[in-house]
Every structure is written in structure tokens, then in C-alpha cells.
mmCIF file of C-alpha atoms in Angstrom:
data_model
loop_
_atom_site.group_PDB
_atom_site.id
_atom_site.type_symbol
_atom_site.label_atom_id
_atom_site.label_comp_id
_atom_site.label_asym_id
_atom_site.label_seq_id
_atom_site.Cartn_x
_atom_site.Cartn_y
_atom_site.Cartn_z
ATOM 1 C CA MET A 320 6.558 21.779 -15.354
ATOM 2 C CA GLN A 321 3.296 20.577 -17.324
ATOM 3 C CA LEU A 322 2.487 17.080 -17.623
ATOM 4 C CA GLY A 323 -0.066 18.076 -20.442
ATOM 5 C CA SER A 324 -1.179 14.912 -22.343
ATOM 6 C CA LYS A 325 1.242 12.232 -20.557
ATOM 7 C CA SER A 326 -0.104 9.289 -19.266
ATOM 8 C CA ILE A 327 0.507 8.886 -15.536
ATOM 9 C CA GLY A 328 1.155 5.806 -13.264
ATOM 10 C CA LEU A 329 1.236 5.484 -9.604
ATOM 11 C CA VAL A 330 3.585 3.133 -7.722
ATOM 12 C CA LEU A 331 2.153 2.827 -3.911
ATOM 13 C CA SER A 332 4.881 0.781 -1.036
ATOM 14 C CA GLY A 333 3.863 -1.144 1.488
ATOM 15 C CA GLY A 334 3.994 -0.088 5.074
ATOM 16 C CA GLY A 335 0.830 -0.939 6.998
ATOM 17 C CA ILE A 336 -1.636 1.805 8.686
ATOM 18 C CA ARG A 337 1.492 4.187 7.492
ATOM 19 C CA GLY A 338 -0.102 3.660 3.973
ATOM 20 C CA MET A 339 -3.305 6.139 4.884
ATOM 21 C CA ALA A 340 -0.606 8.612 3.430
ATOM 22 C CA HIS A 341 -1.184 7.406 -0.134
ATOM 23 C CA ILE A 342 -4.926 8.117 0.189
ATOM 24 C CA GLY A 343 -3.559 11.915 0.654
ATOM 25 C CA VAL A 344 -1.533 11.445 -1.722
ATOM 26 C CA ILE A 345 -4.723 10.390 -4.309
ATOM 27 C CA LYS A 346 -6.518 13.501 -2.810
ATOM 28 C CA ALA A 347 -4.134 15.867 -3.641
ATOM 29 C CA MET A 348 -3.514 14.538 -6.902
ATOM 30 C CA GLN A 349 -7.235 15.017 -7.675
ATOM 31 C CA GLU A 350 -6.980 18.453 -6.733
ATOM 32 C CA PHE A 351 -4.002 19.283 -9.011
ATOM 33 C CA GLY A 352 -5.852 17.419 -11.952
ATOM 34 C CA LEU A 353 -3.320 14.404 -12.041
ATOM 35 C CA GLU A 354 -5.272 10.988 -13.014
ATOM 36 C CA ALA A 355 -2.882 7.912 -13.238
ATOM 37 C CA LYS A 356 -4.004 5.307 -15.825
ATOM 38 C CA VAL A 357 -2.076 2.417 -14.285
ATOM 39 C CA VAL A 358 -1.817 1.519 -10.499
ATOM 40 C CA SER A 359 1.052 -0.907 -8.949
ATOM 41 C CA GLY A 360 0.142 -1.481 -4.769
ATOM 42 C CA SER A 361 2.192 -3.863 -2.243
ATOM 43 C CA SER A 362 0.475 -4.711 0.699
ATOM 44 C CA ILE A 363 -1.303 -1.655 2.004
ATOM 45 C CA GLY A 364 -0.372 -0.195 -1.333
ATOM 46 C CA ALA A 365 -2.717 -2.571 -3.438
ATOM 47 C CA LEU A 366 -5.578 -2.136 -0.967
ATOM 48 C CA VAL A 367 -5.391 1.659 -1.241
ATOM 49 C CA GLY A 368 -4.286 1.589 -5.420
ATOM 50 C CA ALA A 369 -7.404 -1.116 -5.827
ATOM 51 C CA LEU A 370 -9.837 1.463 -4.119
ATOM 52 C CA TYR A 371 -8.668 4.375 -6.249
ATOM 53 C CA ALA A 372 -8.728 2.330 -9.291
ATOM 54 C CA ALA A 373 -12.745 1.203 -8.730
ATOM 55 C CA ASP A 374 -12.791 5.158 -8.223
ATOM 56 C CA LYS A 375 -14.005 5.197 -4.521
ATOM 57 C CA PRO A 376 -14.019 8.716 -3.098
ATOM 58 C CA VAL A 377 -11.194 9.800 -0.723
ATOM 59 C CA VAL A 378 -14.241 9.518 2.124
ATOM 60 C CA ASP A 379 -14.797 6.314 1.569
ATOM 61 C CA MET A 380 -11.079 4.943 1.292
ATOM 62 C CA LEU A 381 -10.753 6.015 4.991
ATOM 63 C CA LYS A 382 -13.743 4.580 5.855
ATOM 64 C CA PHE A 383 -13.053 0.997 4.540
ATOM 65 C CA PHE A 384 -9.477 1.062 6.841
ATOM 66 C CA LYS A 385 -11.992 2.377 9.898
ATOM 67 C CA GLU A 386 -14.410 -0.096 9.130
ATOM 68 C CA THR A 387 -12.108 -3.164 8.580
ATOM 69 C CA PRO A 388 -11.005 -3.654 11.906
ATOM 70 C CA LEU A 389 -7.064 -5.242 12.460
ATOM 71 C CA PHE A 390 -8.096 -6.989 15.541
ATOM 72 C CA LYS A 391 -11.154 -9.026 15.652
ATOM 73 C CA TYR A 392 -12.305 -11.664 18.471
ATOM 74 C CA ASN A 393 -13.788 -14.153 15.816
ATOM 75 C CA TYR A 394 -11.336 -13.080 13.130
ATOM 76 C CA PHE A 395 -8.669 -15.363 14.904
ATOM 77 C CA ALA A 396 -7.042 -17.570 13.137
ATOM 78 C CA VAL A 397 -8.080 -21.767 13.937
ATOM 79 C CA ALA A 398 -5.742 -24.332 12.732
ATOM 80 C CA LYS A 399 -3.868 -21.478 10.405
ATOM 81 C CA PRO A 400 -0.222 -19.957 11.062
ATOM 82 C CA GLY A 401 -0.682 -16.428 11.672
ATOM 83 C CA LEU A 402 -3.247 -14.727 14.656
ATOM 84 C CA ILE A 403 -5.573 -13.777 11.873
ATOM 85 C CA ASN A 404 -7.323 -15.340 9.845
ATOM 86 C CA SER A 405 -7.143 -13.162 6.340
ATOM 87 C CA GLU A 406 -10.043 -14.769 4.168
ATOM 88 C CA SER A 407 -12.348 -13.911 7.183
ATOM 89 C CA TYR A 408 -12.360 -10.014 5.725
ATOM 90 C CA ILE A 409 -13.876 -11.398 2.491
ATOM 91 C CA ALA A 410 -17.187 -10.252 2.979
ATOM 92 C CA SER A 411 -16.001 -6.897 3.787
ATOM 93 C CA PHE A 412 -14.017 -6.663 0.883
ATOM 94 C CA LYS A 413 -17.116 -7.544 -0.785
ATOM 95 C CA LYS A 414 -19.406 -4.364 0.401
ATOM 96 C CA TYR A 415 -16.289 -2.080 -1.353
ATOM 97 C CA PHE A 416 -15.414 -4.517 -4.625
ATOM 98 C CA PRO A 417 -19.032 -6.399 -5.296
ATOM 99 C CA GLU A 418 -17.845 -7.554 -8.387
ATOM 100 C CA ASP A 419 -14.836 -8.805 -6.987
ATOM 101 C CA SER A 420 -12.745 -8.823 -10.786
ATOM 102 C CA PHE A 421 -9.562 -7.173 -11.991
ATOM 103 C CA GLU A 422 -11.792 -5.801 -14.936
ATOM 104 C CA ALA A 423 -14.428 -4.434 -13.394
ATOM 105 C CA LEU A 424 -12.103 -1.541 -12.100
ATOM 106 C CA ASN A 425 -11.705 1.549 -13.934
ATOM 107 C CA ARG A 426 -7.893 1.493 -13.945
ATOM 108 C CA GLU A 427 -5.324 -0.623 -14.709
ATOM 109 C CA LEU A 428 -4.155 -2.297 -11.694
ATOM 110 C CA HIS A 429 -1.461 -4.568 -10.646
ATOM 111 C CA VAL A 430 -0.966 -6.492 -7.380
ATOM 112 C CA VAL A 431 1.979 -7.769 -5.989
ATOM 113 C CA ALA A 432 2.150 -10.771 -3.833
ATOM 114 C CA THR A 433 4.633 -13.698 -2.215
ATOM 115 C CA ASN A 434 4.253 -17.178 -3.210
ATOM 116 C CA LEU A 435 5.452 -18.594 0.320
ATOM 117 C CA GLN A 436 6.180 -22.350 -1.587
ATOM 118 C CA LYS A 437 7.784 -21.319 -4.210
ATOM 119 C CA GLY A 438 9.557 -17.858 -2.637
ATOM 120 C CA GLU A 439 8.709 -15.822 -5.191
ATOM 121 C CA GLU A 440 6.668 -12.899 -6.218
ATOM 122 C CA ILE A 441 3.647 -12.648 -8.052
ATOM 123 C CA PHE A 442 1.877 -10.129 -10.232
ATOM 124 C CA ILE A 443 -1.745 -10.266 -10.691
ATOM 125 C CA ASP A 444 -3.644 -8.205 -12.966
ATOM 126 C CA LYS A 445 -6.662 -10.656 -14.009
ATOM 127 C CA GLY A 446 -9.544 -12.595 -12.881
ATOM 128 C CA GLU A 447 -10.726 -12.606 -8.863
ATOM 129 C CA LEU A 448 -9.545 -9.538 -7.155
ATOM 130 C CA ILE A 449 -10.277 -9.808 -3.054
ATOM 131 C CA LYS A 450 -7.759 -12.791 -3.023
ATOM 132 C CA PRO A 451 -5.215 -11.514 -4.699
ATOM 133 C CA LEU A 452 -5.581 -8.465 -2.276
ATOM 134 C CA LEU A 453 -6.082 -10.109 0.905
ATOM 135 C CA ALA A 454 -3.025 -12.122 0.360
ATOM 136 C CA SER A 455 -0.759 -9.142 -0.608
ATOM 137 C CA ALA A 456 -1.382 -7.632 2.456
ATOM 138 C CA ALA A 457 -1.113 -10.666 4.559
ATOM 139 C CA LEU A 458 1.763 -9.518 6.456
ATOM 140 C CA PRO A 459 3.128 -12.853 8.502
ATOM 141 C CA PRO A 460 3.083 -13.604 11.805
ATOM 142 C CA VAL A 461 -0.372 -11.530 12.008
ATOM 143 C CA PHE A 462 -2.459 -12.371 9.228
ATOM 144 C CA SER A 463 -2.435 -16.073 7.703
ATOM 145 C CA PRO A 464 -1.236 -16.819 4.256
ATOM 146 C CA VAL A 465 -4.557 -16.760 1.653
ATOM 147 C CA GLU A 466 -5.023 -19.645 -0.407
ATOM 148 C CA TYR A 467 -4.868 -18.596 -4.197
ATOM 149 C CA MET A 468 -4.878 -20.923 -7.300
ATOM 150 C CA GLY A 469 -4.086 -23.557 -5.190
ATOM 151 C CA GLU A 470 -1.051 -22.377 -3.359
ATOM 152 C CA LEU A 471 -0.069 -20.075 -0.294
ATOM 153 C CA TYR A 472 0.786 -16.293 -0.982
ATOM 154 C CA ALA A 473 1.483 -13.679 2.175
ATOM 155 C CA ASP A 474 2.562 -10.284 1.636
ATOM 156 C CA GLY A 475 3.691 -7.972 -1.240
ATOM 157 C CA GLY A 476 6.331 -6.349 0.708
ATOM 158 C CA ILE A 477 8.046 -9.805 1.553
ATOM 159 C CA MET A 478 9.998 -9.359 -1.796
ATOM 160 C CA ASN A 479 8.636 -6.438 -3.186
ATOM 161 C CA ASN A 480 7.367 -3.400 -1.316
ATOM 162 C CA PHE A 481 7.527 -1.020 -4.145
ATOM 163 C CA PRO A 482 6.211 -2.839 -7.167
ATOM 164 C CA LEU A 483 7.537 -0.224 -10.126
ATOM 165 C CA GLU A 484 7.902 -3.062 -12.458
ATOM 166 C CA PRO A 485 4.805 -3.090 -14.124
ATOM 167 C CA VAL A 486 4.219 0.390 -14.616
ATOM 168 C CA LEU A 487 6.970 1.586 -15.706
ATOM 169 C CA SER A 488 6.965 0.267 -19.373
ATOM 170 C CA ARG A 489 3.370 1.274 -19.442
ATOM 171 C CA VAL A 490 3.399 5.049 -18.818
ATOM 172 C CA GLU A 491 5.358 7.975 -19.493
ATOM 173 C CA TYR A 492 5.180 9.658 -15.980
ATOM 174 C CA VAL A 493 5.387 8.136 -12.674
ATOM 175 C CA ILE A 494 4.623 9.171 -9.167
ATOM 176 C CA GLY A 495 5.884 6.768 -6.626
ATOM 177 C CA SER A 496 4.597 7.287 -2.852
ATOM 178 C CA ASN A 497 6.958 4.938 -0.966
ATOM 179 C CA VAL A 498 6.095 4.996 3.151
ATOM 180 C CA SER A 499 7.909 2.783 4.568
ATOM 181 C CA VAL A 500 10.502 5.313 5.706
ATOM 182 C CA VAL A 501 14.124 5.668 7.243
ATOM 183 C CA SER A 502 14.568 8.320 9.423
ATOM 184 C CA LYS A 503 17.173 9.217 12.385
ATOM 185 C CA LEU A 504 16.251 7.747 15.704
ATOM 186 C CA GLU A 505 17.005 8.464 18.974
ATOM 187 C CA LYS A 506 18.839 5.623 21.195
ATOM 188 C CA LYS A 507 15.847 5.681 23.098
ATOM 189 C CA HIS A 508 13.951 4.397 20.183
ATOM 190 C CA LEU A 509 15.561 1.083 20.257
ATOM 191 C CA ASN A 510 15.338 0.019 23.474
ATOM 192 C CA ASN A 511 13.737 -3.145 23.699
ATOM 193 C CA SER A 512 13.763 -6.113 20.688
ATOM 194 C CA PHE A 513 10.655 -5.389 19.166
ATOM 195 C CA GLN A 514 12.078 -2.167 18.258
ATOM 196 C CA LEU A 515 15.698 -3.229 16.911
ATOM 197 C CA THR A 516 13.412 -6.014 14.899
ATOM 198 C CA GLY A 517 11.194 -2.969 13.068
ATOM 199 C CA ARG A 518 14.307 -1.177 12.875
ATOM 200 C CA VAL A 519 16.381 -3.407 11.270
ATOM 201 C CA THR A 520 13.371 -4.633 8.746
ATOM 202 C CA GLY A 521 12.851 -0.889 7.854
ATOM 203 C CA LEU A 522 16.712 -0.537 6.747
ATOM 204 C CA MET A 523 16.516 -3.516 5.089
ATOM 205 C CA ILE A 524 13.110 -3.352 2.751
ATOM 206 C CA TYR A 525 14.669 0.942 2.406
ATOM 207 C CA ALA A 526 18.054 -0.335 1.229
ATOM 208 C CA ILE A 527 16.694 -3.096 -1.598
ATOM 209 C CA ASN A 528 14.015 -0.693 -3.047
ATOM 210 C CA ARG A 529 16.110 2.406 -3.051
ATOM 211 C CA GLN A 530 17.112 2.473 -6.529
ATOM 212 C CA LYS A 531 13.654 1.488 -7.746
ATOM 213 C CA ILE A 532 12.300 4.413 -5.711
ATOM 214 C CA ASN A 533 14.842 6.924 -7.117
ATOM 215 C CA ASN A 534 13.796 5.433 -10.994
ATOM 216 C CA CYS A 535 10.517 7.589 -10.591
ATOM 217 C CA ASN A 536 10.218 10.595 -12.285
ATOM 218 C CA LEU A 537 8.342 12.238 -8.818
ATOM 219 C CA VAL A 538 8.436 10.743 -5.076
ATOM 220 C CA LEU A 539 6.568 11.690 -2.391
ATOM 221 C CA GLU A 540 8.133 10.340 0.874
ATOM 222 C CA SER A 541 7.456 12.034 4.598
ATOM 223 C CA LYS A 542 9.954 10.724 7.423
ATOM 224 C CA GLU A 543 7.106 11.625 9.805
ATOM 225 C CA LEU A 544 5.502 8.685 9.086
ATOM 226 C CA GLU A 545 7.814 6.220 11.050
ATOM 227 C CA HIS A 546 6.806 7.615 14.464
ATOM 228 C CA ILE A 547 3.404 5.858 13.355
ATOM 229 C CA GLY A 548 3.178 2.272 14.585
ATOM 230 C CA ILE A 549 2.299 0.221 11.164
ATOM 231 C CA LEU A 550 -0.237 -1.876 13.014
ATOM 232 C CA ASP A 551 -1.790 1.317 15.071
ATOM 233 C CA ARG A 552 -5.200 2.335 13.999
ATOM 234 C CA ARG A 553 -5.014 5.647 15.757
ATOM 235 C CA GLY A 554 -2.652 6.977 12.984
ATOM 236 C CA ILE A 555 -5.063 6.676 10.048
ATOM 237 C CA GLU A 556 -5.689 10.291 10.422
ATOM 238 C CA LYS A 557 -2.670 11.283 10.839
ATOM 239 C CA ALA A 558 -0.788 9.162 8.066
ATOM 240 C CA TYR A 559 -3.259 10.395 5.893
ATOM 241 C CA ALA A 560 -2.882 14.496 6.468
ATOM 242 C CA ILE A 561 1.057 13.917 6.334
ATOM 243 C CA GLY A 562 0.305 12.404 3.074
ATOM 244 C CA TYR A 563 -1.653 15.062 1.769
ATOM 245 C CA GLU A 564 0.468 18.045 3.004
ATOM 246 C CA ALA A 565 3.758 17.032 1.794
ATOM 247 C CA ALA A 566 2.127 16.071 -1.590
ATOM 248 C CA VAL A 567 0.560 19.142 -1.768
ATOM 249 C CA LYS A 568 3.953 20.986 -1.103
ATOM 250 C CA LYS A 569 5.565 18.694 -3.427
ATOM 251 C CA PHE A 570 2.795 19.483 -6.163
ATOM 252 C CA GLU A 571 3.095 22.796 -5.748
ATOM 253 C CA ALA A 572 6.937 22.796 -6.218
ATOM 254 C CA VAL A 573 6.891 20.800 -9.218
ATOM 255 C CA PHE A 574 3.725 21.626 -11.587
ATOM 256 C CA SER A 575 2.945 25.330 -10.851
ATOM 257 C CA GLU A 576 7.093 26.190 -12.589
#
């Protein structure tokens, strides 16, 4: 199948470190000459989407996540809910987004975050960039909520982990990269409360977003990602490689017909 001149949209799910697979997908897209006109992301997908929308090279995308520490002593929150103060990352983000503006990006980007006070999701695509990115990726209870436009926001994945909505009406072909995957687990992987909670949360997210994922023209998912911890920085390169290899295989099957 050939896309010809069809406009492409890219949807990037949340999923912590597993989201490095999104970068692998983008690398494969570049090798196959596929370029997204519109990008939508939630949580880690929002961060990767912003780097892609800013036309950062893949090597710099990976560098961003390797250099931005998830746990750093002087980032711990004081008098705020959450273990880590999300807004302490602003300086790190400004190195990659010096203009701090959606309008400065080279592609249309939509970021979803959760308004904790109103209990609703919000899509952001204009104005300042860094705070919405931090809000979209502020996973409770690890990261503190981010104050934006006078209200508190947290992880977009709480209410919308696969933000297809802004892309669907704007493009002719949608590629979805979902890293919040569900595979069969052995009993030994459900031995404690932490594992059980993670599994239940993963199943809920998977079920809620399944129909939207299926509405994409092409979906990229890798079951192997479930064995990478969502906050395990040691999994960066592995998740990237899994995403890249799966995307190349899928693109060869679909676009070489």
C-alpha cells in the first residue's frame, strides 16, 4: 500500500519509560519516508510528540530522557502533593524548547492533561508549551500536579491515555503507537500489592482506550513492553529498540505491498 499525498497523523499513548518505543516508531517512520502533519500525545507520549514536533533528531530525543532524571534529591517536593516537584524540570525542558511555545513547533501538536479540580480532560495546542507538557506527564503520586492557568493539572493518561480525538478529523491516515499494552502474565508476576495494582490499572487503561486504538489506520503495539517498568530508566534503550524493530516489521508488511 502507498500513502501517496495523504496527510498523516500520529497518536502517542502514555506509558512511562515504555514510551521510548515511540521514538523507535518515529525513527522507523523517517526511514520509510513517513512524516506526520499532526501529533497528539498523552503523558510520555506528549513529551515525545513535542520533541518530534520540534524536529529534534532521534539521538537528541533519547538524550532528553537520559539527561532528565526521574529521581533527583533536590527535586523532591516540599509542601506539595507528590514525591517530586514537577515544576523543577522547567529549566531542563528549556534547553530543548527555548521558545516555550506551541507556535514555535514545526508540526501541529495536541497535548492532553487532566484538570484535577474539575475532574475533566483538557486538550492544549496553543500558548506556552513547557507547563502543559509537565502537566501531561505528572503521574500521581510520584510527581506533583502542575499549576496551569490558575488550576491544578496532572497526567493526561488519567482520563485519556490514547488521545485520538484531535487528530482524527485533521488527517487522512492515522498511525497510533500504544505502549500501554496487556499481555498474559504468569502467577509469579502477581505476587504483591504493587504488581496487582499495576496490573489492574493497566487492564482498566487498556479496556477504556481499546476502541480508539482500533480506529487508527495502523497500530503499533509490542507485548514485550509490559516487562519494562514504567519508571525504570534502565529500560530506555530496550524500549526504543522494541518500538523500532516492531515498526520496521509492520511498515515493511504494510507499505511494501
